[in-house]
GROMACS .gro file of C-alpha atoms in nm:
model
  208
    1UNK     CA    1  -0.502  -3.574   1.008
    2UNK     CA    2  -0.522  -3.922   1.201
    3UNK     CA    3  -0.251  -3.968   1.460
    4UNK     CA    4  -0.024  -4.225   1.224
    5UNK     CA    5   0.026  -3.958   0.999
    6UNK     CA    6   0.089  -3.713   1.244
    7UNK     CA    7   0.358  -3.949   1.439
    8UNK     CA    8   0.497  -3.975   1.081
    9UNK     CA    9   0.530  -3.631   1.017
   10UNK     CA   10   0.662  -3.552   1.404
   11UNK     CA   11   0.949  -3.856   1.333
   12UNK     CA   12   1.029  -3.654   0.999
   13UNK     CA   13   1.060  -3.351   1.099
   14UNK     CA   14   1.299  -3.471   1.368
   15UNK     CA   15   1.478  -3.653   1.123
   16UNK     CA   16   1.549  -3.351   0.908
   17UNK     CA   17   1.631  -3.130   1.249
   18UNK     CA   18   1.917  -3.406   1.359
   19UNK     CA   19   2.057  -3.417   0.975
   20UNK     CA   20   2.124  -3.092   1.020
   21UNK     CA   21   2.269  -3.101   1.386
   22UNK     CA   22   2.500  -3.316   1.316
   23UNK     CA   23   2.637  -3.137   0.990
   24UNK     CA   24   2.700  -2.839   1.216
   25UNK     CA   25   3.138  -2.809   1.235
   26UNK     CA   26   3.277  -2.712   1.586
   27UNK     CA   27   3.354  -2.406   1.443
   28UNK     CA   28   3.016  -2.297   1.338
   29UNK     CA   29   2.809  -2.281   1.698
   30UNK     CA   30   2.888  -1.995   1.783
   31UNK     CA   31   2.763  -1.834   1.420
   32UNK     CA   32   2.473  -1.607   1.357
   33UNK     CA   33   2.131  -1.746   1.224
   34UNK     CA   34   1.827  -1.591   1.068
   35UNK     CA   35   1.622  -1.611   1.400
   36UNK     CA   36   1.713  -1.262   1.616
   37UNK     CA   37   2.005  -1.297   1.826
   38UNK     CA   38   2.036  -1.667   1.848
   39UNK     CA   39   2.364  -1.807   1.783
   40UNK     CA   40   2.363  -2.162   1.614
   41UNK     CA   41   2.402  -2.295   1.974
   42UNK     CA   42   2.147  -2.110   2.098
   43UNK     CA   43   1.895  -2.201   1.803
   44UNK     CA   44   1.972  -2.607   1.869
   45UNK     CA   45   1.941  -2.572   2.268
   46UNK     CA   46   1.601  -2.380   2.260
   47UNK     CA   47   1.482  -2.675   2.008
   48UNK     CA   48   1.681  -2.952   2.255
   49UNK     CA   49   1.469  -2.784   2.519
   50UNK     CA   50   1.153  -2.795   2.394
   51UNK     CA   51   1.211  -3.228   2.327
   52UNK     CA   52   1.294  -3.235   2.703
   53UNK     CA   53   0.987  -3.096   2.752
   54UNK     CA   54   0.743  -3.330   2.617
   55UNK     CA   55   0.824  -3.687   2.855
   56UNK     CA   56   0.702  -3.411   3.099
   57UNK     CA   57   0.396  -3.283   2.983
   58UNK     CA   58   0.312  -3.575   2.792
   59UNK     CA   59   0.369  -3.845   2.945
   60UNK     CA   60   0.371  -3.746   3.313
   61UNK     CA   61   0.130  -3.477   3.289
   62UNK     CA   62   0.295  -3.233   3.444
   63UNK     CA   63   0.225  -2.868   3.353
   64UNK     CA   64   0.497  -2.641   3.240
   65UNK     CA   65   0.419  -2.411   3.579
   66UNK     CA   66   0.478  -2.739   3.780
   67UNK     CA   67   0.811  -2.798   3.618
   68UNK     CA   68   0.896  -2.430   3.660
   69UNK     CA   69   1.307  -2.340   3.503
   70UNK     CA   70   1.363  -2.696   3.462
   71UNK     CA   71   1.487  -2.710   3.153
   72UNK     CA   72   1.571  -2.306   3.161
   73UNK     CA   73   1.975  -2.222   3.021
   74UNK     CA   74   2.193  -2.422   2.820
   75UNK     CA   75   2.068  -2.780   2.818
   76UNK     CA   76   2.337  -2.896   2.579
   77UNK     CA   77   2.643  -2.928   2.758
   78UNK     CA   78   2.992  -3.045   2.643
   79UNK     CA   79   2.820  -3.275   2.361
   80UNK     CA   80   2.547  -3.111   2.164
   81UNK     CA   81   2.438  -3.361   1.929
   82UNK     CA   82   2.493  -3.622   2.170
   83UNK     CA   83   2.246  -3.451   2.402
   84UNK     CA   84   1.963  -3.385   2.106
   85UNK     CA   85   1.955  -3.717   2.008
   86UNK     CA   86   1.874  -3.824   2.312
   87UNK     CA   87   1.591  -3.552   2.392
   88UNK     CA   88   1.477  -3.639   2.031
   89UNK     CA   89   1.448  -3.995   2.074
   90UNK     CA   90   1.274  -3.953   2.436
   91UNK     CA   91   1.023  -3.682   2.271
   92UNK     CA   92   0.969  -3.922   1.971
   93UNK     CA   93   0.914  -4.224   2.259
   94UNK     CA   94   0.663  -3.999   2.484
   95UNK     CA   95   0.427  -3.928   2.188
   96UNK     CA   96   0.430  -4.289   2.039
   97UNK     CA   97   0.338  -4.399   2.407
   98UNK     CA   98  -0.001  -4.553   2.422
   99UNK     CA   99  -0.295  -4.347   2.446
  100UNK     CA  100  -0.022  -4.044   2.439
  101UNK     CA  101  -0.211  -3.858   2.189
  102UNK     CA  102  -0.553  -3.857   2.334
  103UNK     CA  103  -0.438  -3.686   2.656
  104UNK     CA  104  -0.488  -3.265   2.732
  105UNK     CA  105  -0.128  -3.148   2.813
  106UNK     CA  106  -0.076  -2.789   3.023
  107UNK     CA  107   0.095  -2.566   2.846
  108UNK     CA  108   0.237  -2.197   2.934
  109UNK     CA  109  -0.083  -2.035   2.791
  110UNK     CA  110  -0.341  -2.365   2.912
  111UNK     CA  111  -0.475  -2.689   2.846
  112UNK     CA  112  -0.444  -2.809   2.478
  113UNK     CA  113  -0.486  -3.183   2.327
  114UNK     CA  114  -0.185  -3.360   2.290
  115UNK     CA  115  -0.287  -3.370   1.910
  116UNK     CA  116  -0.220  -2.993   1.865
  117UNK     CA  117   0.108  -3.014   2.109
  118UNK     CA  118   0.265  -3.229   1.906
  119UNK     CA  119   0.144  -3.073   1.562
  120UNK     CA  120   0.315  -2.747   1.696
  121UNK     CA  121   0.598  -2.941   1.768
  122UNK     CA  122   0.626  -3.098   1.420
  123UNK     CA  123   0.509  -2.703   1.286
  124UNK     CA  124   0.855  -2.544   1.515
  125UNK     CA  125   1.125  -2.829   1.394
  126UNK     CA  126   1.066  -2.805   1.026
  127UNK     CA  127   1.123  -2.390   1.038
  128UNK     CA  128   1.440  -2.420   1.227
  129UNK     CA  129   1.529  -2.703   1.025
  130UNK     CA  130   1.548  -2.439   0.736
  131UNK     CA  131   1.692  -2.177   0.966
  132UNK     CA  132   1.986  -2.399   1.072
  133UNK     CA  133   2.067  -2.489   0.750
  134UNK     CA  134   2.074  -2.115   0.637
  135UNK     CA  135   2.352  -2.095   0.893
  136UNK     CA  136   2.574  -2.370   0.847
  137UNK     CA  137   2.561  -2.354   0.470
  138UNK     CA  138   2.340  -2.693   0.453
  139UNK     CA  139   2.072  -2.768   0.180
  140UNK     CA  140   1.777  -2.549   0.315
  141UNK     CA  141   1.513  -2.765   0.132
  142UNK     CA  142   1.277  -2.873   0.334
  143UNK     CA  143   1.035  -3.189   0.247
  144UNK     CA  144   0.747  -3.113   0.064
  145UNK     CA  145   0.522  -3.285   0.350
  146UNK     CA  146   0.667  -3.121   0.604
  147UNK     CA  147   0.631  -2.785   0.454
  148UNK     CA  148   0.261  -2.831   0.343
  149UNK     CA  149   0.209  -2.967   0.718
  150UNK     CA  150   0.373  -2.654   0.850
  151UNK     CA  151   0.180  -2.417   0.637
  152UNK     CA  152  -0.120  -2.603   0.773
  153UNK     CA  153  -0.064  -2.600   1.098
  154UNK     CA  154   0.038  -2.194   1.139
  155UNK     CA  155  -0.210  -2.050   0.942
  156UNK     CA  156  -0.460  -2.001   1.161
  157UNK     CA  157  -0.282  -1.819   1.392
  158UNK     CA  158   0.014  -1.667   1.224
  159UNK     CA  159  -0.103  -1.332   1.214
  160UNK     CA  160  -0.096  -1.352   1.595
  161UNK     CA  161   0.254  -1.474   1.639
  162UNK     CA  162   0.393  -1.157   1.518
  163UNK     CA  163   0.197  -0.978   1.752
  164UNK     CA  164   0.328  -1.209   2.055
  165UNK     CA  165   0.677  -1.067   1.989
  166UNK     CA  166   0.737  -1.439   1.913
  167UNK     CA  167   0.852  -1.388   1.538
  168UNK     CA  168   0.892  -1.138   1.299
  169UNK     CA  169   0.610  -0.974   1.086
  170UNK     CA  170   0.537  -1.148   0.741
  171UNK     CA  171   0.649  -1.074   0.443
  172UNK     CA  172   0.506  -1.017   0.097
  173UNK     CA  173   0.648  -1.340  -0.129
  174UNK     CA  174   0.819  -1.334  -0.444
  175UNK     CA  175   0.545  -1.375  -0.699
  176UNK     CA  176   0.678  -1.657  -0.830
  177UNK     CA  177   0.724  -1.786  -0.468
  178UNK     CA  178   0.714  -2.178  -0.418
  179UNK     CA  179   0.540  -2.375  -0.141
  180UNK     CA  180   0.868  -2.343   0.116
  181UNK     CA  181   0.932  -1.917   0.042
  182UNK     CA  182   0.515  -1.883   0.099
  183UNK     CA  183   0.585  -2.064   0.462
  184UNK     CA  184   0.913  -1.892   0.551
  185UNK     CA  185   0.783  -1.536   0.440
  186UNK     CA  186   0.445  -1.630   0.629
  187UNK     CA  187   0.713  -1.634   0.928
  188UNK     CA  188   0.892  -1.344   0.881
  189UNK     CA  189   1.175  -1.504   0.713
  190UNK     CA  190   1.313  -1.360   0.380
  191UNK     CA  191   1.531  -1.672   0.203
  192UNK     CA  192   1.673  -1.409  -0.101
  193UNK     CA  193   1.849  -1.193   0.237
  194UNK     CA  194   2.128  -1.264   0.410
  195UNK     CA  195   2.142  -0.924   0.598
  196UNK     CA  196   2.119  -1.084   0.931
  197UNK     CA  197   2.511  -1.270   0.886
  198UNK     CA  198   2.642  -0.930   0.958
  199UNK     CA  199   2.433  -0.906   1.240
  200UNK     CA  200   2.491  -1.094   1.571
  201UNK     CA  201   2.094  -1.205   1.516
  202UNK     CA  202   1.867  -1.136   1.247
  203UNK     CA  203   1.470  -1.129   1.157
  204UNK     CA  204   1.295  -1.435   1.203
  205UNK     CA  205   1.112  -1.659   1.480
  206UNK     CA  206   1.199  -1.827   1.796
  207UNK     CA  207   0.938  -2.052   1.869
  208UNK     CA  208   0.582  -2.173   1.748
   0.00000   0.00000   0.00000
């Protein structure tokens, strides 16, 4: 994929992610979602986090070591969506810079092009787009680029992110299954189940 359709898909899948931020009521963030033990709050701060990451890494080229806890607890403070729109918009600004997408960036587990960064980026906010709508009662559709893009991006390694501890194992798809329930089951998600509401947490993925 050339890097205008991956800045397209990156702004898209933001998009979607703030939709559904700002459809969450100020009664719902402290609610279960289908990710394991993460509260609605918790599920939009670990995705605010990972936005305030990028200016970082990106554009600074700081390594995640270097920064050490910076952006470690709740990042969200008093005004959640206030606080993701503006890590969104400074994420989406940091890999539209010039020349942003042909740098290396240091990640937790080493050096990966900026390319792949921001494709796992892109890969992370379309899941929990889905999982956030699950909680808040939104339309859990997800775009039919986005999901292809997704499925792209985590199939070469998906078997391994169960194995990290990172998500939940896979599960076997509805034979009729479309696009979207292939990706979610691929991540340990099961869209027919809503087991984990009576849960404080439930099965499915924190981060890509």
């Amino acid at each position: 994929m050339d890097t205008h359709a991956l800045l397209d898909r990156h702004s898209d899948a933001l998009a979607l992610f703030t939709d559904r931020v700002h459809a969450v009521r100020p009664d719902q963030w402290d609610d279960a979602t289908p990710c394991a033990e993460w509260t609605v709050r918790d599920l939009v701060n670990h995705l605010t986090a990972e936005q305030l990451w990028v200016p970082p890494l990106v554009v600074e080229g700081r390594g995640t070591a270097e920064a050490g806890g910076t952006f470690d607890g709740d990042v969200l403070g008093a005004h959640p969506a206030v606080t993701w729109d503006r890590a969104a918009s400074a994420a989406k600004a940091a890999f539209n810079g010039p020349g942003a997408l042909e740098r290396t960036v240091v990640l937790s587990y080493g050096e990966r092009p900026a390319t792949a960064y921001c494709a796992q980026m892109v890969a992370d906010a379309t899941v929990h787009a889905w999982d956030l709508s699950r909680a808040i009662g939104a339309d859990e559709t997800l775009p039919d680029d986005l999901v292809a893009f997704t499925a792209r991006e985590v199939a070469p390694y998906a078997t391994g992110l169960a194995r990290s501890g990172m998500f939940s194992p896979a599960v076997k798809p509805p034979p009729d299954a479309d696009a979207q329930t292939k990706l979610l089951c691929l991540l340990g998600r099961e869209p027919w189940s809503r087991e984990w509401a009576d849960r404080s947490g439930g099965a499915g993925g924190t981060s890509v």
